[in-house]
Structures are given as structure tokens and as C-alpha cells.
Short mmCIF file of C-alpha atoms and ligand atoms in Angstrom, two decimals:
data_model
loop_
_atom_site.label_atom_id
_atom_site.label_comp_id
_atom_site.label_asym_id
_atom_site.label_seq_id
_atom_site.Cartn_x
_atom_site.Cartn_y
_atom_site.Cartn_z
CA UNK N 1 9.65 9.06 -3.82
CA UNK N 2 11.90 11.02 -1.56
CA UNK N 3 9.04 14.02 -0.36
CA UNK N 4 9.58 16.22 2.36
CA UNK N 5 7.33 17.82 5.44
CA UNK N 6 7.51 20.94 3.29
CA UNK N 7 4.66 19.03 1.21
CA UNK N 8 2.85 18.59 4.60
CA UNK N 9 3.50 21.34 6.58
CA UNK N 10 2.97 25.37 5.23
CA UNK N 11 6.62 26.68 4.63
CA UNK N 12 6.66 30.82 4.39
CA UNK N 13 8.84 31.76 1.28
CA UNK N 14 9.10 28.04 0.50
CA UNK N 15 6.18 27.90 -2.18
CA UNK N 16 7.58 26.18 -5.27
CA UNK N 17 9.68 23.74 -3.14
CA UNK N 18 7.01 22.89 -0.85
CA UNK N 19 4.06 22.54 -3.63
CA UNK N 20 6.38 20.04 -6.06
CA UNK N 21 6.67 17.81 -2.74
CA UNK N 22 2.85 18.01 -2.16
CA UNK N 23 2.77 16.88 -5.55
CA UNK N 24 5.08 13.93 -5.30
CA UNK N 25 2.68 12.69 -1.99
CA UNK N 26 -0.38 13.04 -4.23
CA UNK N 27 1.32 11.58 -7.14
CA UNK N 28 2.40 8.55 -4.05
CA UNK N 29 -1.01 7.67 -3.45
CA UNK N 30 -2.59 8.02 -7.09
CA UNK N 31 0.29 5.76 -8.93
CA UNK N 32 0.32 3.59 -5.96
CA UNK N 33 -3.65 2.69 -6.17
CA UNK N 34 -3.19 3.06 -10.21
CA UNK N 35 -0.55 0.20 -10.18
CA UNK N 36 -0.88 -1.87 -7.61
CA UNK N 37 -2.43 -4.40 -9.55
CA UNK N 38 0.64 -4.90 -11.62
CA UNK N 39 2.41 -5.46 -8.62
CA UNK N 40 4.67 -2.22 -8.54
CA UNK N 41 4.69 -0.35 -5.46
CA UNK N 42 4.53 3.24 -4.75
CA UNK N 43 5.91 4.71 -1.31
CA UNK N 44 7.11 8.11 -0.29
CA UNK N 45 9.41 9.41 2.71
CA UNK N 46 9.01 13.00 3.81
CA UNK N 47 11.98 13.62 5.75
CA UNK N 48 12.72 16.96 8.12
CA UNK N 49 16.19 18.88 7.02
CA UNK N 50 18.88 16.42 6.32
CA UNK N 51 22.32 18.02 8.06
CA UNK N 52 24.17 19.77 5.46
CA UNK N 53 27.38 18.20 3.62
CA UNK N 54 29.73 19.79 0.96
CA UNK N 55 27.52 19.22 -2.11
CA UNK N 56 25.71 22.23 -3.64
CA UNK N 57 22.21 21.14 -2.97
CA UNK N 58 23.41 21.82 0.49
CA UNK N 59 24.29 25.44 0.65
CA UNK N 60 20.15 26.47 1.60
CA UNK N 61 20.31 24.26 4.35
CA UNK N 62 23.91 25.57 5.50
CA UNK N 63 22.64 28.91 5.76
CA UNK N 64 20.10 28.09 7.93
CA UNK N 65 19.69 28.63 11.65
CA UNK N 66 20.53 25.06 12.72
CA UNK N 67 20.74 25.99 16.05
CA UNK N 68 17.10 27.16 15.86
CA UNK N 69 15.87 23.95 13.39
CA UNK N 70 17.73 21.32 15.98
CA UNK N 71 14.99 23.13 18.81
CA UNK N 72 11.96 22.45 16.82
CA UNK N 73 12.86 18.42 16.52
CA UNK N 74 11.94 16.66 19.64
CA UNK N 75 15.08 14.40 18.70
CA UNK N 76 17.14 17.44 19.01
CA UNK N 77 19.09 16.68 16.28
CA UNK N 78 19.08 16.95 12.59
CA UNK N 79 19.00 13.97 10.48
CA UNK N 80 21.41 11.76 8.74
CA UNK N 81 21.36 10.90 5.19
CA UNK N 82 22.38 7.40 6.10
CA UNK N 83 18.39 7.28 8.28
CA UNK N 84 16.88 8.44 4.87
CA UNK N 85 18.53 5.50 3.12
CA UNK N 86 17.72 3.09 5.43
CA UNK N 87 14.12 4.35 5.56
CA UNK N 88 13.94 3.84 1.65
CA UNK N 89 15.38 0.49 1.82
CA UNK N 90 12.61 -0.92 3.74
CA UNK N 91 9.50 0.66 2.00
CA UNK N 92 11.66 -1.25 -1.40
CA UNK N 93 11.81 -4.57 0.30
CA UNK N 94 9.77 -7.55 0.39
CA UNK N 95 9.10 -6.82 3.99
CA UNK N 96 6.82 -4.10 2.99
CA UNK N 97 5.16 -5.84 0.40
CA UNK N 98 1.91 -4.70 2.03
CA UNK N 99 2.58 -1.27 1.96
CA UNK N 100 1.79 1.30 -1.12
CA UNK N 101 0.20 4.58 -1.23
CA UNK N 102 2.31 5.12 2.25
CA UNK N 103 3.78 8.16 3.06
CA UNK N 104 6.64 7.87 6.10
CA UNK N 105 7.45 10.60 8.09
CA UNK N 106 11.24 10.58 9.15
CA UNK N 107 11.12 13.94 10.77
CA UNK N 108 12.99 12.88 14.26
CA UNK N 109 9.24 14.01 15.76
CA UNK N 110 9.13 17.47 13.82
CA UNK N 111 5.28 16.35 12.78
CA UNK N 112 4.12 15.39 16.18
CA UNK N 113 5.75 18.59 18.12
CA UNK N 114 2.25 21.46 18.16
CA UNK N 115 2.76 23.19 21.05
CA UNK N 116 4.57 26.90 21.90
CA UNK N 117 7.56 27.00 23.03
CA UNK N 118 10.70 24.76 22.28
CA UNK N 119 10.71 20.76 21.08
CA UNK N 120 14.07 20.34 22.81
CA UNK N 121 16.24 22.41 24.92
CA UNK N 122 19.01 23.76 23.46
CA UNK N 123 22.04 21.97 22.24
CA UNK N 124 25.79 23.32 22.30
CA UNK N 125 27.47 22.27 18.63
CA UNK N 126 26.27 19.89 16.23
CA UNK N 127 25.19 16.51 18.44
CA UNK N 128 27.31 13.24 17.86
CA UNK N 129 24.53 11.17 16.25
CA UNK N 130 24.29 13.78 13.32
CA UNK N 131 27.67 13.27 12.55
CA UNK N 132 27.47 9.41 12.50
CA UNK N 133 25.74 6.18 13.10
CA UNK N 134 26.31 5.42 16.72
CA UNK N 135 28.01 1.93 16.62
CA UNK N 136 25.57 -0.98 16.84
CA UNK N 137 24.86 -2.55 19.77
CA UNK N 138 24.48 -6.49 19.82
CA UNK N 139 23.04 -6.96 23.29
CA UNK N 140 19.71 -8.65 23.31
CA UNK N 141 16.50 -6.49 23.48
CA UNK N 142 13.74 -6.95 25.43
CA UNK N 143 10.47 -6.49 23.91
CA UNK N 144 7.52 -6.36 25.67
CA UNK N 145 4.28 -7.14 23.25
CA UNK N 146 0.42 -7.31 24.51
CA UNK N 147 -1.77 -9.65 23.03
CA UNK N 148 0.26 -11.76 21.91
CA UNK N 149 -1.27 -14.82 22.51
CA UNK N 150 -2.59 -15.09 18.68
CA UNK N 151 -3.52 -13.29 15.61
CA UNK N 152 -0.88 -10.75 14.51
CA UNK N 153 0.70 -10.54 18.15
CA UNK N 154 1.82 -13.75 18.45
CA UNK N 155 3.55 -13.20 14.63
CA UNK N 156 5.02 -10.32 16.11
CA UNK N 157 6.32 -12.04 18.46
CA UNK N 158 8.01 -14.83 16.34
CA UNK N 159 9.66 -12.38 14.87
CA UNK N 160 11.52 -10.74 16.94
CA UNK N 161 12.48 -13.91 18.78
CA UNK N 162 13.67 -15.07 15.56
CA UNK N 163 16.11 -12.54 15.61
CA UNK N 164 17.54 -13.01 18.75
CA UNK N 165 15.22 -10.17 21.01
CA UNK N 166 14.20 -11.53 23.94
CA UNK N 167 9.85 -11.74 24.07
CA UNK N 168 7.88 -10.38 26.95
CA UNK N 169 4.64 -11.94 25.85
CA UNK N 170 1.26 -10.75 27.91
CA UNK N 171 -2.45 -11.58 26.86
CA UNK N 172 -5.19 -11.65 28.87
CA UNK N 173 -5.77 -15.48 27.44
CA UNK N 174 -3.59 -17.64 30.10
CA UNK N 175 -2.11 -19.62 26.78
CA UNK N 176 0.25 -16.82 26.01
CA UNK N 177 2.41 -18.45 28.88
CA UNK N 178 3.25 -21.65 27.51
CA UNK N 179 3.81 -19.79 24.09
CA UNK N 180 6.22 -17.50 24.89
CA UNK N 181 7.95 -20.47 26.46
CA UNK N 182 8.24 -21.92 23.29
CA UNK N 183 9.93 -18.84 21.78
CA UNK N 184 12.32 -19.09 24.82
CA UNK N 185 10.46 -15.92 26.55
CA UNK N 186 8.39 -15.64 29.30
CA UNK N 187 4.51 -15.20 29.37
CA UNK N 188 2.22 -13.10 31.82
CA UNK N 189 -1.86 -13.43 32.02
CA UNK N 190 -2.63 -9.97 32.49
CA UNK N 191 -5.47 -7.69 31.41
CA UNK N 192 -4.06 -4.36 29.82
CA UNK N 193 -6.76 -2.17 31.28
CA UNK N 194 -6.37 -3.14 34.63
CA UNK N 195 -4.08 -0.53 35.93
CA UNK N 196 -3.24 -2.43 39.00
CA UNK N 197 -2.32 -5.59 36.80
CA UNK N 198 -0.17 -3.86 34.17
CA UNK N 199 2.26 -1.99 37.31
CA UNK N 200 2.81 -5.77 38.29
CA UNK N 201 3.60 -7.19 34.85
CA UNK N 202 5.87 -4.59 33.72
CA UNK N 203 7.93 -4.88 37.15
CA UNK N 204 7.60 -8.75 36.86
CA UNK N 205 9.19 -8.63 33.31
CA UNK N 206 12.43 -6.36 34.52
CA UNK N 207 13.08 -8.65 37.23
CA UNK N 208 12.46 -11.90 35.12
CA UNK N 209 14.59 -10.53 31.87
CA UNK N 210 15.97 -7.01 32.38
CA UNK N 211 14.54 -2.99 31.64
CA UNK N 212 12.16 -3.07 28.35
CA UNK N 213 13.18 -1.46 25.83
CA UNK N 214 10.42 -2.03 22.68
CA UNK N 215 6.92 -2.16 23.80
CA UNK N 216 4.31 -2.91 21.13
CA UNK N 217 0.98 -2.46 22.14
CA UNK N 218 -0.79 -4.92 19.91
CA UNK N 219 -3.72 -6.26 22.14
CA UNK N 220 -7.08 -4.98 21.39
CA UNK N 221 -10.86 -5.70 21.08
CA UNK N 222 -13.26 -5.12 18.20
CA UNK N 223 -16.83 -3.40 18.83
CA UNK N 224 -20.16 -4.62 18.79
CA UNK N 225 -21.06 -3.43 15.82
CA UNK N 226 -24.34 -2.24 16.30
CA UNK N 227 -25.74 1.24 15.15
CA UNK N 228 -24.60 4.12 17.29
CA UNK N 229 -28.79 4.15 18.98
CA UNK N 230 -28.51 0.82 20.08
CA UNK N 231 -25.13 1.03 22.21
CA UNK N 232 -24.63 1.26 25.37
CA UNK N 233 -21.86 3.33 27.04
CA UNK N 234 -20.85 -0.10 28.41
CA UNK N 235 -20.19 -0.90 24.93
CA UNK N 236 -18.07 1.83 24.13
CA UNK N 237 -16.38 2.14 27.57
CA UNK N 238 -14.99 -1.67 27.05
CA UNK N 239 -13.46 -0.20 23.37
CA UNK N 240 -11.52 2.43 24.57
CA UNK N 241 -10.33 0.98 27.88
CA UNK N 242 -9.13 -2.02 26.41
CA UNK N 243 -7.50 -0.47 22.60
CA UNK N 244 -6.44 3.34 24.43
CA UNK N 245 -6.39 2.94 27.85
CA UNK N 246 -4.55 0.01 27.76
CA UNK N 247 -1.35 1.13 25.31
CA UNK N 248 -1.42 4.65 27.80
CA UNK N 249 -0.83 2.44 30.51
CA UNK N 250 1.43 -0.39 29.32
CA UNK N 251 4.04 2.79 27.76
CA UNK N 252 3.57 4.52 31.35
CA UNK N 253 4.78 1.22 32.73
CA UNK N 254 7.47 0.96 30.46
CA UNK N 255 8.91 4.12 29.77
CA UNK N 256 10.76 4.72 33.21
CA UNK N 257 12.55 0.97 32.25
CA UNK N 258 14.01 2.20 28.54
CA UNK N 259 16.91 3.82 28.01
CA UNK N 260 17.86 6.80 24.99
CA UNK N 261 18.61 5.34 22.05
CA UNK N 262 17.31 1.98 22.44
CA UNK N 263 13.65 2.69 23.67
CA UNK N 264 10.85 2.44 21.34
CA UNK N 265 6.73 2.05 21.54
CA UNK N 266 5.27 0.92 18.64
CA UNK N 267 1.04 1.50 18.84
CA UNK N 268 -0.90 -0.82 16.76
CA UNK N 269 -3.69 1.42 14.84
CA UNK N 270 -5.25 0.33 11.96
CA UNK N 271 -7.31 2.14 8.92
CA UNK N 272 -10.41 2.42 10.57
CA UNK N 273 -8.56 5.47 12.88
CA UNK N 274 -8.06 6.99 9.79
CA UNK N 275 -11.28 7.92 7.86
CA UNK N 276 -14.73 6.08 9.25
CA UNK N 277 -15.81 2.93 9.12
CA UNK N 278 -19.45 3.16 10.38
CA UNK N 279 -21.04 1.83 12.38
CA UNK N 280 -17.61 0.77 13.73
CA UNK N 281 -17.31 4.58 15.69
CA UNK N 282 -15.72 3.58 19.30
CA UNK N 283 -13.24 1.36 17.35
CA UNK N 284 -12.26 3.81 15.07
CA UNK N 285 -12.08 6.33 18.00
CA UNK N 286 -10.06 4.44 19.99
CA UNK N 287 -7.66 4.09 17.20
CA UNK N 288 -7.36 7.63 16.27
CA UNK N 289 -6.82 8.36 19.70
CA UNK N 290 -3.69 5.58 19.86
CA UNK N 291 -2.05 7.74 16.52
CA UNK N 292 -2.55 10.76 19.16
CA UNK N 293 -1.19 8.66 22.12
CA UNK N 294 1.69 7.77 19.85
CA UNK N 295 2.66 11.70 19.00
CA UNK N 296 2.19 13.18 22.18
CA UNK N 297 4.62 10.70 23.69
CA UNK N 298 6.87 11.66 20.30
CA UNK N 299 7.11 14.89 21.84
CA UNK N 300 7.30 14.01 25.19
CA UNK N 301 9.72 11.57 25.16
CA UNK N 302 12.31 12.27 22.19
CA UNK N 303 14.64 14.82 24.20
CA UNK N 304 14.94 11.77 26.38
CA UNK N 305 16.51 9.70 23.77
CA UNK N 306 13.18 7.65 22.95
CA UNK N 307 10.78 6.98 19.97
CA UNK N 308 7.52 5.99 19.24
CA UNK N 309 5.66 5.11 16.05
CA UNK N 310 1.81 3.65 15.41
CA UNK N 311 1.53 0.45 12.52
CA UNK N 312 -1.99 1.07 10.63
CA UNK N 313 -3.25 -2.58 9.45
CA UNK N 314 -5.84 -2.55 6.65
CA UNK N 315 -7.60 -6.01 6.29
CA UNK N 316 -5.56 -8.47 7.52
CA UNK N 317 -6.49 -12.72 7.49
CA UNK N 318 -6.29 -13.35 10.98
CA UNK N 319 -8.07 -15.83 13.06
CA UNK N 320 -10.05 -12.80 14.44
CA UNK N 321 -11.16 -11.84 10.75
CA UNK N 322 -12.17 -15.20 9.83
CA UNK N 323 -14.64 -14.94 12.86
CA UNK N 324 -15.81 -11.86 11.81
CA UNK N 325 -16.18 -12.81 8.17
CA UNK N 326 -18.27 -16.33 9.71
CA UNK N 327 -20.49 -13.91 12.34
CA UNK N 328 -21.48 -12.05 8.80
CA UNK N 329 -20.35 -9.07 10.05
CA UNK N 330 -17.88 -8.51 7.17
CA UNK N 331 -17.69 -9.89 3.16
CA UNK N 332 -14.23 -10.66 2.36
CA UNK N 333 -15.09 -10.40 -1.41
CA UNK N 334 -16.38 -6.98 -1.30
CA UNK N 335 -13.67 -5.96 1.02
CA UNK N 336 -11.32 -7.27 -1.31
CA UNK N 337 -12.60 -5.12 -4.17
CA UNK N 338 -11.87 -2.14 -1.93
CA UNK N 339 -8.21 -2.90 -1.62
CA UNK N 340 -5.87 -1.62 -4.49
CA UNK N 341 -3.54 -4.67 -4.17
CA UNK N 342 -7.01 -7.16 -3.95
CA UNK N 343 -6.21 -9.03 -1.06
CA UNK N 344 -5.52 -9.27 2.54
CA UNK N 345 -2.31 -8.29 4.27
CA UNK N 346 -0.88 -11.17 6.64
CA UNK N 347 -0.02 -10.95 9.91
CA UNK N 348 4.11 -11.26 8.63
CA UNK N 349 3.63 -7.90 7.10
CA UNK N 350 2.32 -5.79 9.87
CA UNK N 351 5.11 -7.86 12.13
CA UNK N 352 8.14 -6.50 9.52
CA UNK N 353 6.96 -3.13 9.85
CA UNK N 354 7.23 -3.39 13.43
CA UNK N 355 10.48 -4.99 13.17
CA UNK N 356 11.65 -2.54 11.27
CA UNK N 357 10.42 0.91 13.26
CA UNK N 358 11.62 -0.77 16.40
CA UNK N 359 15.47 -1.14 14.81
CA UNK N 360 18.21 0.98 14.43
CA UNK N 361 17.35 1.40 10.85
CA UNK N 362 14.63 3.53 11.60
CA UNK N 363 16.89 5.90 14.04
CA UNK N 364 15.17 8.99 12.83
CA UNK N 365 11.72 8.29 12.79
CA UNK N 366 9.67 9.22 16.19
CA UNK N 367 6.15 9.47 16.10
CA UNK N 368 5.47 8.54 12.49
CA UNK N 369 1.96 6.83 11.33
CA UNK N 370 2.94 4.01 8.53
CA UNK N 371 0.12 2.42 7.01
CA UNK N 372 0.41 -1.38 6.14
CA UNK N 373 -3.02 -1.88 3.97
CA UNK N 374 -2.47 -2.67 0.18
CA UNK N 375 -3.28 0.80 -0.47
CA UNK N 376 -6.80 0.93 0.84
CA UNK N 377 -5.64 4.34 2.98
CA UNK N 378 -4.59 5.74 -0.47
CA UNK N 379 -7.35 5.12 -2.72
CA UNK N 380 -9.89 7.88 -2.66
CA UNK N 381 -11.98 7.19 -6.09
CA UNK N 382 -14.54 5.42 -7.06
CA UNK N 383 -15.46 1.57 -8.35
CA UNK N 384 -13.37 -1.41 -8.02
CA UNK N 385 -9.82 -0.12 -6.17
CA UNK N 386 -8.07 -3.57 -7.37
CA UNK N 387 -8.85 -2.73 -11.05
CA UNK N 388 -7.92 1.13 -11.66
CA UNK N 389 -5.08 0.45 -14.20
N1 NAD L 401 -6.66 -8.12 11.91
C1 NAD L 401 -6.87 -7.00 11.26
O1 NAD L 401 -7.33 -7.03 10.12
C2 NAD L 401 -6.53 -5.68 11.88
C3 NAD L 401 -6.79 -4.52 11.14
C4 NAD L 401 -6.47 -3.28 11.69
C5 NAD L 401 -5.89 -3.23 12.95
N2 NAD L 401 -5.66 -4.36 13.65
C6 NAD L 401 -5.08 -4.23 14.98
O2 NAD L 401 -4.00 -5.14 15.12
C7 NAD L 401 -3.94 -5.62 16.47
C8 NAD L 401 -4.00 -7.13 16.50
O3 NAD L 401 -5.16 -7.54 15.83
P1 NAD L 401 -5.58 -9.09 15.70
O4 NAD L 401 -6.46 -9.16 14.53
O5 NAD L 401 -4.38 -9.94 15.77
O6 NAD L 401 -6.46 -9.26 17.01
P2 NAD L 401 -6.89 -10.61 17.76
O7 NAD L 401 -8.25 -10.38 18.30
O8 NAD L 401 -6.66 -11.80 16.89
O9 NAD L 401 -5.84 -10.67 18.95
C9 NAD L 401 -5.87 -9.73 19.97
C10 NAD L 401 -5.17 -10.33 21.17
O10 NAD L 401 -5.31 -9.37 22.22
C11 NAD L 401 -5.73 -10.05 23.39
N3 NAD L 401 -6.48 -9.11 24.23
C12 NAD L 401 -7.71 -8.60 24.00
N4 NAD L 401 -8.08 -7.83 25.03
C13 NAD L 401 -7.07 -7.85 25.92
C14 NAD L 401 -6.87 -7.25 27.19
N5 NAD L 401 -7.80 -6.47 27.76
N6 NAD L 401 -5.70 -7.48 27.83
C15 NAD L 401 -4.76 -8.28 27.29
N7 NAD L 401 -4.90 -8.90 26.10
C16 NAD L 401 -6.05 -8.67 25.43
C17 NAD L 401 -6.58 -11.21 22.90
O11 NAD L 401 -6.66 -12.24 23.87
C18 NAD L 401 -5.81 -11.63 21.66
O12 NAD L 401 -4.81 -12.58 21.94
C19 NAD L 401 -5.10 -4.94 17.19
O13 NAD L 401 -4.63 -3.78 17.81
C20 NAD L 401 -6.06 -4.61 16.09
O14 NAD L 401 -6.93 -3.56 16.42
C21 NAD L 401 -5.98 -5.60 13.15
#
């Protein structure tokens, strides 16, 4: 479904428009829980204002003050039909065959911009890159991902080493060396909320392989699980240094090494930052704060060329999950009922999404939530979610 922010956002004088684009996101998330267990998939973009061309559908958008629009975009630019495309192509492919019920911003930051005043300074004339794709660029990447000594990190790192991106692997687990060795990388011990540690790392990995220019914060820890009366502020402290003040330093760390148009932080946040999981509440806190980490630096850092984006997981069979399934702290069966596609993601899929937002095909997207959970985010009704056809 090709939606629009108009179906998010209020738009004065707008009404019709806007409401039939609510309507296709609502219509996103009921058809994708309704059929997901035929195996069809149902995603929506919602794109900001698409630069005009000569066709007729066109001529509102010509008469608008583009000048004006191209201020409220962090990006500072309108967007080209080619980013929509691209955009489209990945929600159809097998690469997001974990994702339905998704709805993906490619607003160039237009969501994550909520403050008076202007989202970029002024512009003179229409800017290059909303003319045309800049060329590609074949040099070698360095991506920077934390916790990547297992679970989904190390799959995200795999990945992009299997495309050629050189891996800047860091874990506070000592084995991430000798595996980002064997993905022809380079590995650093190092624990994310140690602000000390991370300064280090980050200048250790320019001098080792060159600026960064994707960090994924991945690393993370889970909670303790135990109802909110019988937790200690030690408990939650450990939560939200490790899974928010970790990613806040790692991107403040980063960010002065990327340059515009190739830097990108992708946040790992995952559907328990979305709507609560209880008892789970410094977890899911800390992840709702990393979707808030990820747009303020949307707005922050788009005039300078950069983008962010946060990857929501639902369930996904990890190592970590198994544990959790064997402590008895979670039932895979019942959580499987709760999933419109009835299973578990793996690892792969959240690693292609990542792939993806950190590439040139998603150019336009900057601060943009994308949930990777079989539907689960989507589902809002009652009984078994894998059996609603
Ligand atoms: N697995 C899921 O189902 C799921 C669901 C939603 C979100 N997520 C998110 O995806 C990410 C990866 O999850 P996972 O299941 O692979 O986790 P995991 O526990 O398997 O791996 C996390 C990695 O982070 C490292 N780490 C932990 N604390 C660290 C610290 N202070 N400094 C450096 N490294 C540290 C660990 O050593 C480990 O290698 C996390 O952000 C998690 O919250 C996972």
C-alpha cells in the first residue's frame, strides 16, 4: 500500500485525502493479521511529498510552497520517486519475509522533526539529490555493530561482511575478537555503558579501518523479570544503562567519524517499546526511549547529511530466547499463538532489514521505526492471532 503522513499527521484542508490514507494504514494492519496465515503479506509506505514531475497528479504538489515544505524535512530535500520504489521493493522481497502489518515512514525525517522553528535552513533552488540518484559509491563501508558476539548481532554482522562492508565487531564477551577475525574484521571487548571504554573503541576502530559510517546498536540486556515491588533501582539502572545509555553513547562516538550521505545509525528496539509487556517495564522503557534516541538524532543530524532508523524485533529464536524459554520465563507455544504469521522471526530477518535501512536504497528514510515481528505489532483483536482468516 503506498499511504502517506497525511494518514498520520492532521493536514488542514486536506480531509478526504488524508482520511482515505488513514484508511489504507488501518486496512495495512487488519489484512496483514487477517492473512498472514496464508502467507500473503501486507505492508504500507507513508511517504512525505514526492517532488513534482509533468504528470497531472502532480499539479497540487507544484503549486505548493516547496521552498517552505523542503524547511520542514530535516533532509532538506524533497523526495524522489525512485526512494519510494526502492522502499516498496524491499517490504515485497523475501528479505522482509518477517515483516507484515508494517507501516514505513519515508518522510526524509518529516515524522521525527516536533519542535518550533525550522527542520533545515534554507536551501537556494531545488537540491541535486531531488533531481537524481547520486551515483553509487563502491568503496567499502565500515560498520560498526555492538553486541555482536552472538544472537542476532553476530547475524548482522555476517551480513554485511558478506557483502563486502568492512565489520567493526564490539561485545562486552572477549569472543567477539576472534569472530570478527573470521569475517576478516576486527573485534574490540568493550562494555557499551562505560563511557570511558566506548571514546577508546570508536577511536581504536578509525585508526584500525577508517571513519564509521553505519553504526548499529544491537547489544543489549533483558530484565529481571520480577514484579515492579520487588525491583531494585539497581535492577532497572543496569536496563537502561546498558539498552539506552549505551546506543546514546556509541552514536556520540560515531557521529563526528561519518560523513553526509553515507552515515547511518540503525537502533535495535523491539515490540516490547511499543505497547507493554508487563512485568517487563525497564525493558520496554529502555526501548521506547531508543525509538526517541533514534528521532531526535533524525532531526539533529539530517541537515548534516546523516540518517538514523530503529529495527523493532518481535519474537525472535535466538540463543538468548531459548534461555529464556528453558528459565520458564517465557512459553514459546503461547507466544506463538500471539503472532499472526505463528512463528518466530530469525535472526536473518531482523539482519536484512538492517541491511537494507543502512543502504542507499533506503536514501530517504531518516528516523523511521520498521517493525520486523510477523505482525504481532499489528494485531489488536482478540483469540488466536495465527488463525484470524
Ligand atoms: N531476540 C529477540 O527476540 C529480540 C526481540 C526484540 C528485540 N531484540 C533486540 O535485539 C538485540 C539483539 O538481541 P539478541 O536476542 O541477539 O540478544 P543476545 O542477548 O543474544 O545478544 C546480545 C549481545 O550483546 C552483548 N552485550 C550485552 N551487554 C553488553 C554491554 N554492556 N556491552 C557490550 N555488549 C553487551 C552480549 O554479550 C551479547 O553478545 C537487542 O537489542 C534486543 O533487545 C531481540
Amino acid at each position: 500500500m503506498t499511504a502517506s503522513l497525511a494518514g498520520v499527521l492532521g493536514n488542514p484542508r486536506r480531509n478526504a485525502y488524508a482520511a482515505s490514507k488513514a484508511a489504507l494504514i488501518s486496512l495495512t494492519r487488519s489484512l496483514g493479521c487477517e492473512w498472514a496465515a496464508r502467507g500473503i503479506r501486507v505492508n504500507a509506505i507513508a511517504p512525505a511529498m514526492c517532488a513534482p514531475d509533468e504528470s497531472p497528479h502532480s499539479r497540487p504538489r507544484a503549486r505548493a510552497d516547496l521552498a517552505a515544505v523542503r524547511r520542514r524535512i530535516p533532509m532538506g530535500r524533497l523526495a524522489r520517486a525512485d526512494e519510494m520504489a526502492s522502499a516498496i521493493r524491499f517490504l515485497a522481497s523475501d528479505k522482509a519475509r518477517y515483516v507484515t502489518g508494517a507501516i514505513l515512514g519515508v518522510d526524509g525525517g518529516w515524522l521525527s522533526f516536533n519542535q518550533p522553528g525550522e527542520a533545515h535552513p534554507a536551501v537556494d533552488g531545488v537540491p541535486a539529490d531531488e533531481l537524481v540518484r547520486p551515483a553509487a559509491d563502491a568503496t567499502p563501508r565500515v560498520i560498526a555493530i555492538t553486541g555482536a558476539a552472538g544472537g542476532i548481532g553476530a547475524e548482522i554482522a555476517e551480513r554485511f561482511a558478506s557483502q563486502g562492508d568492512r565489520v567493526a565487531l564490539i561485545d562486552r564477551d572477549p569472543s567477539v575478537v576472534a569472530r570478527a577475525a573470521a569475517l576478516g574484521g576486527k573485534g574490540w571487548t568493550c562494555d557499551v555503558s562505560d563511557e570511558a571504554a566506548v571514546s577508546v573503541t570508536f577511536a581504536a576502530i578509525r585508526e584500525a579501518l577508517g571513519p564509521v559510517d553505519v553504526l548499529v546498536n544491537n547489544a543489549a540486556i533483558a530484565d529481571t523479570f520480577k514484579p515492579a515491588a520487588e525491583q531494585t533501582s539497581a535492577d532497572l539502572d543496569r536496563v537502561m544503562e546498558v539498552n539506552l545509555t549505551g546506543p546514546f553513547l556509541c552514536a556520540r562516538a560515531a557521529i563526528p567519524q561519518m560523513r553526509p550521505g553515507r552515515g547511518v545509525i540503525v537502533n535495535l528496539g523491539s515490540i516490547a517499546g511499543l505497547a507493554p509487556m508487563a512485568p517487563r517495564h525497564a525493558y520496554g522503557a529502555s526501548k521506547a526511549g531508543v525509538d526517541i534516541l533514534t528521532r531526535c538524532l533524525a532531526a539533529e543530524l539530517g541537515p548534516q547529511g546523516l540518517r538514523t532508523a530503529t529495527v523493532a524485533p518481535g519474537y525472535i529464536r535466538t540463543p538468548g530466547v531459548a534461555a529464556l524459554e528453558e528459565g520458564g520465563h517465557i512459553d514459546a507455544r503461547t507466544i506463538r499463538a500471539r503472532i499472526p504469521m505463528g512463528d518466530l522471526g530469525r535472526p536473518r530477518d531482523i539482519a536484512e532489514a538492517i541491511v537494507f535501512l543502512a543502504s542507499p536504497a533506503a536514501s530517504y528514510v531518516n528516523g523511521t521505526l520498521l517493525s520486523v515481528d510477523g505482525g504481532w505489532h499489528a494485531f489488536g483483536s482478540a483469540g488466536v492471532a495465527s488463525q484470524q482468516d
